[in-house]
Amino acid sequence: MKTKFMFIVTFAILTITNLFANQNNCPPKDECECAPCGCETPPCPTLSAYNQSARINVCGSWDVFVTGSLIYWEPYDQGLRLGSFHNAIAGVTRSERLDMKSGFKAGFKAGIGYNLNYDNWTAYIEYTRFHPTINFSKDRPSWALAFTSQWPSTLALLPNTITSKWKIKYDLLDLELSRYEYRGTKLIFNPFFGIKGGWLDQSFTFTEINATSNVQSVVKSDSWLIGPRAGIYSKWLLGCDFSIIGKAAGSLLYQKVSNLNSTIKDPSSEITAKANNTHNITPFAELLLGLNWGSYFDNNHWHFDIFAGYELQYIWNQNYLSSTIDGSATDISNLNFHGLNITARLDF
């Protein structure tokens, strides 16, 4: 009897289980599910997480970002000396040296980047255009009875006015590969390496103006550069979407200087001289420091950054204008650009 009872119970359990198994207890699904309206902002680590990716990651993105910068720089070359006024031809007791005065001029940068799938690396290319024209003028002081020019001149008379014009065409491309990573809970490093290349052309016009005649010296040089570049960005998170950003980078560039020539013009003659092409290895340094604000918006489908800071670019051995043509200078002075950098970035 007991065996029969156990058989009936077992049969009943198996039958009920089979009936429930054949039922569809899950709610029906729509044929097409809508995509979520947004996604969560990538959180900062709560513990020091070395090498954890820290790049911007918007929801449903193309993994592309674009940048645009307004630069307001002052070019400076300490070797652009014009000459000196003296109070006598011999037995000088008073002198005033004239150097080329510079000023701040506007330019721009434009860039585009792509976030790679490989280990959270980022590729970025940026173009810099800076084409300033600097003008300078100086009248002869009333006490000056002589002038010594640093530039080739045929004027035997004392100039009443000295003028100069310095034109620069600076067009450079930077291609870099980088990886944003946390070095703490509030500190991000972005080491990068790549290639820098482009063109740097200069011309300088020096004019001595007298009541009876004028003499004008025009010196030009064209060059192109290319070489390896490496550096690091750093980002210190302050809170409320603000951060301090810094950059330090260096390049070692091969440079070819060509079309190096000078022309001296006066009312009765014109003298032209041309120097041979020059090749050299040029060190190049970059520094950047400023304040940044950035935030996700539109349900984290976009991210926008705005940055303002100070930038310095320093290029060694660039004053071929005076040192090569004149031949009087033994040192080729350095060229630098420094000033304001305002940059906007959009990730999408």
Short mmCIF file of C-alpha atoms in Angstrom, two decimals:
data_model
loop_
_atom_site.label_atom_id
_atom_site.label_comp_id
_atom_site.label_asym_id
_atom_site.label_seq_id
_atom_site.Cartn_x
_atom_site.Cartn_y
_atom_site.Cartn_z
CA MET A 1 0.00 0.00 0.00
CA LYS A 2 2.81 2.34 0.89
CA THR A 3 4.56 1.59 -2.37
CA LYS A 4 1.38 2.35 -4.31
CA PHE A 5 0.94 5.66 -2.46
CA MET A 6 4.50 6.75 -3.24
CA PHE A 7 3.97 5.90 -6.89
CA ILE A 8 0.81 8.04 -7.07
CA VAL A 9 2.52 11.02 -5.36
CA THR A 10 5.55 10.79 -7.64
CA PHE A 11 3.34 10.58 -10.73
CA ALA A 12 1.33 13.62 -9.60
CA ILE A 13 4.47 15.73 -8.98
CA LEU A 14 5.88 14.87 -12.41
CA THR A 15 2.58 15.69 -14.10
CA ILE A 16 2.22 19.09 -12.38
CA THR A 17 5.86 19.98 -13.09
CA ASN A 18 5.36 19.19 -16.76
CA LEU A 19 2.25 21.37 -16.93
CA PHE A 20 4.05 24.37 -15.38
CA ALA A 21 7.04 23.86 -17.63
CA ASN A 22 4.84 24.15 -20.72
CA GLN A 23 3.43 27.49 -19.58
CA ASN A 24 5.07 30.79 -20.64
CA ASN A 25 5.26 32.82 -17.44
CA CYS A 26 7.50 35.57 -18.89
CA PRO A 27 5.76 38.74 -20.06
CA PRO A 28 5.66 39.19 -23.84
CA LYS A 29 8.46 41.30 -25.35
CA ASP A 30 7.99 44.02 -27.89
CA GLU A 31 9.21 43.22 -31.35
CA CYS A 32 11.41 46.31 -31.24
CA GLU A 33 12.87 47.71 -28.03
CA CYS A 34 13.74 51.40 -27.91
CA ALA A 35 17.31 52.40 -27.10
CA PRO A 36 17.83 53.82 -23.63
CA CYS A 37 17.54 57.59 -23.35
CA GLY A 38 21.03 57.96 -21.94
CA CYS A 39 23.77 56.32 -19.99
CA GLU A 40 25.61 56.98 -16.79
CA THR A 41 28.54 59.37 -16.62
CA PRO A 42 31.78 57.38 -16.21
CA PRO A 43 32.53 57.59 -12.47
CA CYS A 44 35.86 58.62 -11.00
CA PRO A 45 37.60 55.85 -9.07
CA THR A 46 37.08 55.82 -5.31
CA LEU A 47 40.56 54.38 -4.78
CA SER A 48 43.83 55.18 -6.51
CA ALA A 49 43.48 53.29 -9.79
CA TYR A 50 46.71 53.50 -11.70
CA ASN A 51 46.37 53.03 -15.48
CA GLN A 52 42.56 52.97 -15.39
CA SER A 53 41.29 54.73 -18.50
CA ALA A 54 40.24 58.33 -17.90
CA ARG A 55 39.27 59.46 -21.37
CA ILE A 56 35.89 61.06 -22.10
CA ASN A 57 33.27 58.43 -22.98
CA VAL A 58 29.94 59.78 -24.21
CA CYS A 59 26.84 57.62 -24.67
CA GLY A 60 26.31 56.09 -28.13
CA SER A 61 29.26 58.06 -29.44
CA TRP A 62 31.10 58.10 -32.75
CA ASP A 63 34.27 58.22 -30.63
CA VAL A 64 35.22 61.50 -32.34
CA PHE A 65 36.09 64.90 -30.90
CA VAL A 66 36.99 68.25 -32.43
CA THR A 67 38.93 71.18 -30.98
CA GLY A 68 39.35 74.83 -31.85
CA SER A 69 41.73 77.33 -30.27
CA LEU A 70 42.14 81.07 -30.35
CA ILE A 71 45.78 81.96 -29.72
CA TYR A 72 46.95 85.46 -28.87
CA TRP A 73 50.72 85.25 -28.93
CA GLU A 74 53.70 87.54 -28.91
CA PRO A 75 56.63 86.46 -31.10
CA TYR A 76 60.06 87.33 -29.75
CA ASP A 77 63.60 86.98 -31.06
CA GLN A 78 66.31 88.62 -28.98
CA GLY A 79 68.64 88.74 -31.98
CA LEU A 80 66.62 91.23 -34.04
CA ARG A 81 68.67 94.32 -33.25
CA LEU A 82 68.34 97.35 -35.46
CA GLY A 83 71.33 99.47 -34.51
CA SER A 84 72.38 102.25 -32.16
CA PHE A 85 72.17 106.04 -32.05
CA HIS A 86 75.26 107.88 -30.73
CA ASN A 87 75.90 111.46 -29.68
CA ALA A 88 79.14 111.56 -31.68
CA ILE A 89 81.02 109.71 -34.41
CA ALA A 90 84.12 109.45 -32.20
CA GLY A 91 84.43 109.82 -28.44
CA VAL A 92 80.88 108.58 -27.82
CA THR A 93 79.49 109.38 -24.37
CA ARG A 94 75.84 108.56 -24.94
CA SER A 95 74.14 105.79 -26.95
CA GLU A 96 70.71 104.26 -27.39
CA ARG A 97 70.38 100.74 -28.76
CA LEU A 98 67.35 99.90 -30.89
CA ASP A 99 65.82 96.42 -30.72
CA MET A 100 62.85 95.19 -32.69
CA LYS A 101 59.74 95.68 -30.56
CA SER A 102 57.10 92.98 -30.76
CA GLY A 103 53.42 92.76 -29.88
CA PHE A 104 50.58 90.29 -29.41
CA LYS A 105 48.82 88.99 -32.52
CA ALA A 106 45.98 86.52 -33.09
CA GLY A 107 46.11 83.07 -34.66
CA PHE A 108 44.25 79.79 -34.36
CA LYS A 109 44.50 76.03 -33.94
CA ALA A 110 42.12 73.35 -35.20
CA GLY A 111 42.17 69.65 -34.39
CA ILE A 112 40.28 66.39 -34.68
CA GLY A 113 40.67 63.20 -32.66
CA TYR A 114 39.41 59.62 -32.54
CA ASN A 115 39.12 57.26 -29.58
CA LEU A 116 40.56 53.90 -30.61
CA ASN A 117 39.19 50.58 -29.38
CA TYR A 118 42.69 49.28 -28.75
CA ASP A 119 43.41 49.64 -25.01
CA ASN A 120 41.63 53.04 -24.82
CA TRP A 121 44.23 54.86 -26.93
CA THR A 122 43.42 58.15 -28.66
CA ALA A 123 44.69 59.52 -31.99
CA TYR A 124 44.75 63.29 -32.52
CA ILE A 125 45.97 65.70 -35.19
CA GLU A 126 46.19 69.49 -34.74
CA TYR A 127 47.03 72.34 -37.11
CA THR A 128 48.50 75.63 -35.85
CA ARG A 129 48.44 78.81 -37.95
CA PHE A 130 50.14 81.99 -36.77
CA HIS A 131 50.95 84.69 -39.35
CA PRO A 132 51.82 87.90 -37.47
CA THR A 133 53.17 91.11 -38.97
CA ILE A 134 55.08 93.31 -36.51
CA ASN A 135 55.81 96.96 -37.34
CA PHE A 136 58.21 99.24 -35.49
CA SER A 137 59.24 102.87 -35.97
CA LYS A 138 61.67 105.14 -34.13
CA ASP A 139 62.56 108.79 -34.77
CA ARG A 140 66.11 109.99 -34.25
CA PRO A 141 66.61 111.55 -30.79
CA SER A 142 67.54 115.23 -30.85
CA TRP A 143 70.95 114.53 -29.28
CA ALA A 144 71.92 111.79 -31.78
CA LEU A 145 74.60 112.73 -34.33
CA ALA A 146 75.44 109.23 -35.64
CA PHE A 147 73.79 105.86 -36.26
CA THR A 148 75.35 102.40 -36.46
CA SER A 149 73.17 99.92 -38.34
CA GLN A 150 73.08 96.17 -37.65
CA TRP A 151 71.86 95.58 -41.20
CA PRO A 152 73.53 96.09 -44.58
CA SER A 153 73.17 99.73 -45.62
CA THR A 154 74.44 102.13 -48.26
CA LEU A 155 73.19 105.28 -46.53
CA ALA A 156 76.06 107.58 -45.62
CA LEU A 157 73.76 110.20 -44.10
CA LEU A 158 72.21 110.23 -40.64
CA PRO A 159 68.67 108.76 -40.78
CA ASN A 160 65.84 110.80 -39.32
CA THR A 161 63.56 107.77 -38.87
CA ILE A 162 64.12 104.04 -38.54
CA THR A 163 61.32 101.61 -39.47
CA SER A 164 61.15 97.82 -39.53
CA LYS A 165 58.63 95.13 -40.43
CA TRP A 166 58.88 91.50 -39.30
CA LYS A 167 56.59 88.94 -40.94
CA ILE A 168 56.23 85.33 -39.81
CA LYS A 169 54.36 82.46 -41.42
CA TYR A 170 54.13 79.64 -38.89
CA ASP A 171 52.16 76.57 -40.06
CA LEU A 172 52.67 73.37 -38.05
CA LEU A 173 50.97 69.98 -37.75
CA ASP A 174 51.09 67.75 -34.66
CA LEU A 175 50.09 64.08 -34.88
CA GLU A 176 49.95 62.25 -31.56
CA LEU A 177 48.88 58.98 -29.95
CA SER A 178 47.95 59.14 -26.27
CA ARG A 179 46.20 57.34 -23.43
CA TYR A 180 44.32 59.11 -20.63
CA GLU A 181 44.81 57.29 -17.33
CA TYR A 182 44.20 57.90 -13.64
CA ARG A 183 47.25 58.31 -11.42
CA GLY A 184 45.09 58.82 -8.34
CA THR A 185 41.47 59.65 -7.61
CA LYS A 186 41.88 63.29 -8.67
CA LEU A 187 44.91 63.22 -10.97
CA ILE A 188 44.94 62.23 -14.64
CA PHE A 189 48.01 61.79 -16.84
CA ASN A 190 47.96 61.61 -20.62
CA PRO A 191 51.39 60.65 -21.99
CA PHE A 192 51.71 60.98 -25.76
CA PHE A 193 54.14 60.58 -28.61
CA GLY A 194 53.98 61.39 -32.30
CA ILE A 195 55.34 63.59 -35.09
CA LYS A 196 55.65 67.36 -35.51
CA GLY A 197 56.18 68.98 -38.89
CA GLY A 198 55.43 72.08 -40.92
CA TRP A 199 56.77 75.35 -42.28
CA LEU A 200 58.35 78.42 -40.73
CA ASP A 201 58.99 81.36 -43.08
CA GLN A 202 60.27 84.78 -42.03
CA SER A 203 60.99 88.11 -43.68
CA PHE A 204 62.43 91.29 -42.23
CA THR A 205 62.40 94.77 -43.78
CA PHE A 206 64.64 97.48 -42.35
CA THR A 207 64.38 101.06 -43.65
CA GLU A 208 66.50 104.13 -42.93
CA ILE A 209 64.66 107.32 -43.89
CA ASN A 210 66.49 110.57 -44.54
CA ALA A 211 65.27 113.91 -45.88
CA THR A 212 67.10 113.29 -49.17
CA SER A 213 67.11 109.47 -49.59
CA ASN A 214 65.89 106.16 -48.19
CA VAL A 215 67.64 102.81 -47.91
CA GLN A 216 65.72 99.57 -47.47
CA SER A 217 67.14 96.15 -46.55
CA VAL A 218 64.91 93.10 -47.07
CA VAL A 219 65.97 89.70 -45.71
CA LYS A 220 64.00 86.46 -46.20
CA SER A 221 64.25 82.83 -45.13
CA ASP A 222 61.98 79.83 -45.74
CA SER A 223 62.19 76.52 -43.91
CA TRP A 224 60.40 73.26 -43.25
CA LEU A 225 60.72 71.02 -40.21
CA ILE A 226 59.85 67.45 -39.24
CA GLY A 227 60.73 65.13 -36.39
CA PRO A 228 59.60 63.08 -33.37
CA ARG A 229 57.61 64.62 -30.54
CA ALA A 230 56.74 63.36 -27.06
CA GLY A 231 55.24 64.81 -23.91
CA ILE A 232 52.57 64.57 -21.25
CA TYR A 233 49.29 66.25 -20.35
CA SER A 234 48.21 66.39 -16.72
CA LYS A 235 44.77 67.13 -15.29
CA TRP A 236 44.06 67.85 -11.64
CA LEU A 237 40.36 67.54 -10.82
CA LEU A 238 39.20 70.36 -8.53
CA GLY A 239 35.47 69.62 -8.32
CA CYS A 240 32.34 71.19 -9.85
CA ASP A 241 33.66 70.14 -13.29
CA PHE A 242 36.71 72.42 -12.97
CA SER A 243 40.29 71.23 -13.37
CA ILE A 244 43.83 72.51 -13.86
CA ILE A 245 45.49 71.31 -17.05
CA GLY A 246 49.20 71.35 -17.84
CA LYS A 247 51.28 70.19 -20.79
CA ALA A 248 54.99 69.74 -21.36
CA ALA A 249 56.35 68.49 -24.67
CA GLY A 250 59.57 68.37 -26.60
CA SER A 251 60.57 67.70 -30.20
CA LEU A 252 63.80 67.17 -32.05
CA LEU A 253 63.26 68.38 -35.61
CA TYR A 254 65.22 68.17 -38.82
CA GLN A 255 65.08 71.63 -40.42
CA LYS A 256 66.00 72.75 -43.92
CA VAL A 257 66.40 76.50 -44.41
CA SER A 258 66.19 77.67 -48.02
CA ASN A 259 65.57 80.81 -50.07
CA LEU A 260 67.83 82.75 -47.71
CA ASN A 261 68.53 86.07 -49.41
CA SER A 262 68.86 89.81 -48.83
CA THR A 263 68.20 92.84 -50.99
CA ILE A 264 69.45 96.39 -50.38
CA LYS A 265 67.58 99.12 -52.24
CA ASP A 266 68.33 102.82 -52.48
CA PRO A 267 67.21 105.42 -55.05
CA SER A 268 70.12 104.65 -57.37
CA SER A 269 70.90 100.94 -56.94
CA GLU A 270 69.78 97.51 -55.80
CA ILE A 271 72.10 94.85 -54.38
CA THR A 272 70.98 91.24 -53.94
CA ALA A 273 72.82 88.47 -52.09
CA LYS A 274 71.84 84.84 -51.56
CA ALA A 275 73.15 82.30 -49.07
CA ASN A 276 73.35 78.53 -49.45
CA ASN A 277 70.68 76.25 -48.02
CA THR A 278 71.22 75.26 -44.40
CA HIS A 279 70.36 71.98 -42.63
CA ASN A 280 70.32 71.47 -38.89
CA ILE A 281 68.67 69.64 -35.98
CA THR A 282 66.35 71.98 -34.08
CA PRO A 283 65.16 71.44 -30.48
CA PHE A 284 61.58 72.54 -29.85
CA ALA A 285 59.91 72.92 -26.42
CA GLU A 286 56.25 73.49 -25.47
CA LEU A 287 54.60 74.43 -22.17
CA LEU A 288 50.93 74.98 -21.34
CA LEU A 289 49.12 75.71 -18.06
CA GLY A 290 45.58 76.86 -17.38
CA LEU A 291 42.05 76.31 -16.04
CA ASN A 292 39.53 73.96 -17.67
CA TRP A 293 35.79 73.36 -17.29
CA GLY A 294 34.05 70.38 -18.88
CA SER A 295 30.74 68.56 -18.54
CA TYR A 296 28.48 65.96 -20.14
CA PHE A 297 25.06 67.09 -21.40
CA ASP A 298 21.99 65.85 -23.34
CA ASN A 299 21.77 62.61 -21.33
CA ASN A 300 25.53 62.17 -21.67
CA HIS A 301 25.43 62.01 -25.47
CA TRP A 302 27.83 64.98 -25.72
CA HIS A 303 30.71 66.41 -23.73
CA PHE A 304 31.98 70.00 -23.91
CA ASP A 305 35.24 71.49 -22.58
CA ILE A 306 36.48 75.08 -22.43
CA PHE A 307 40.06 75.94 -21.48
CA ALA A 308 41.99 79.19 -20.94
CA GLY A 309 45.66 79.40 -20.08
CA TYR A 310 49.21 80.48 -20.88
CA GLU A 311 51.22 78.80 -23.63
CA LEU A 312 54.90 78.96 -24.57
CA GLN A 313 56.56 77.54 -27.67
CA TYR A 314 60.35 77.85 -27.84
CA ILE A 315 62.41 77.08 -30.96
CA TRP A 316 66.19 77.10 -30.89
CA ASN A 317 68.48 78.66 -33.53
CA GLN A 318 66.02 80.50 -35.81
CA ASN A 319 67.50 83.96 -36.48
CA TYR A 320 69.08 83.20 -39.83
CA LEU A 321 67.87 86.62 -41.00
CA SER A 322 70.63 88.60 -39.32
CA SER A 323 73.31 86.04 -38.46
CA THR A 324 73.73 84.43 -41.87
CA ILE A 325 73.26 87.40 -44.17
CA ASP A 326 75.13 89.99 -42.12
CA GLY A 327 77.83 87.58 -40.99
CA SER A 328 78.62 89.69 -37.93
CA ALA A 329 76.81 87.51 -35.38
CA THR A 330 78.35 84.28 -34.19
CA ASP A 331 75.23 83.11 -32.35
CA ILE A 332 71.94 82.24 -34.06
CA SER A 333 69.37 83.47 -31.57
CA ASN A 334 66.22 81.62 -30.57
CA LEU A 335 62.60 82.29 -31.46
CA ASN A 336 59.66 81.92 -29.12
CA PHE A 337 55.91 82.48 -29.09
CA HIS A 338 54.02 83.00 -25.86
CA GLY A 339 50.64 84.22 -24.73
CA LEU A 340 46.97 83.30 -24.32
CA ASN A 341 45.39 80.04 -25.44
CA ILE A 342 41.58 79.63 -25.35
CA THR A 343 40.46 76.17 -26.48
CA ALA A 344 37.03 74.56 -26.88
CA ARG A 345 36.50 70.80 -27.32
CA LEU A 346 33.38 68.84 -28.26
CA ASP A 347 33.09 65.04 -27.95
CA PHE A 348 30.31 63.24 -29.79
#
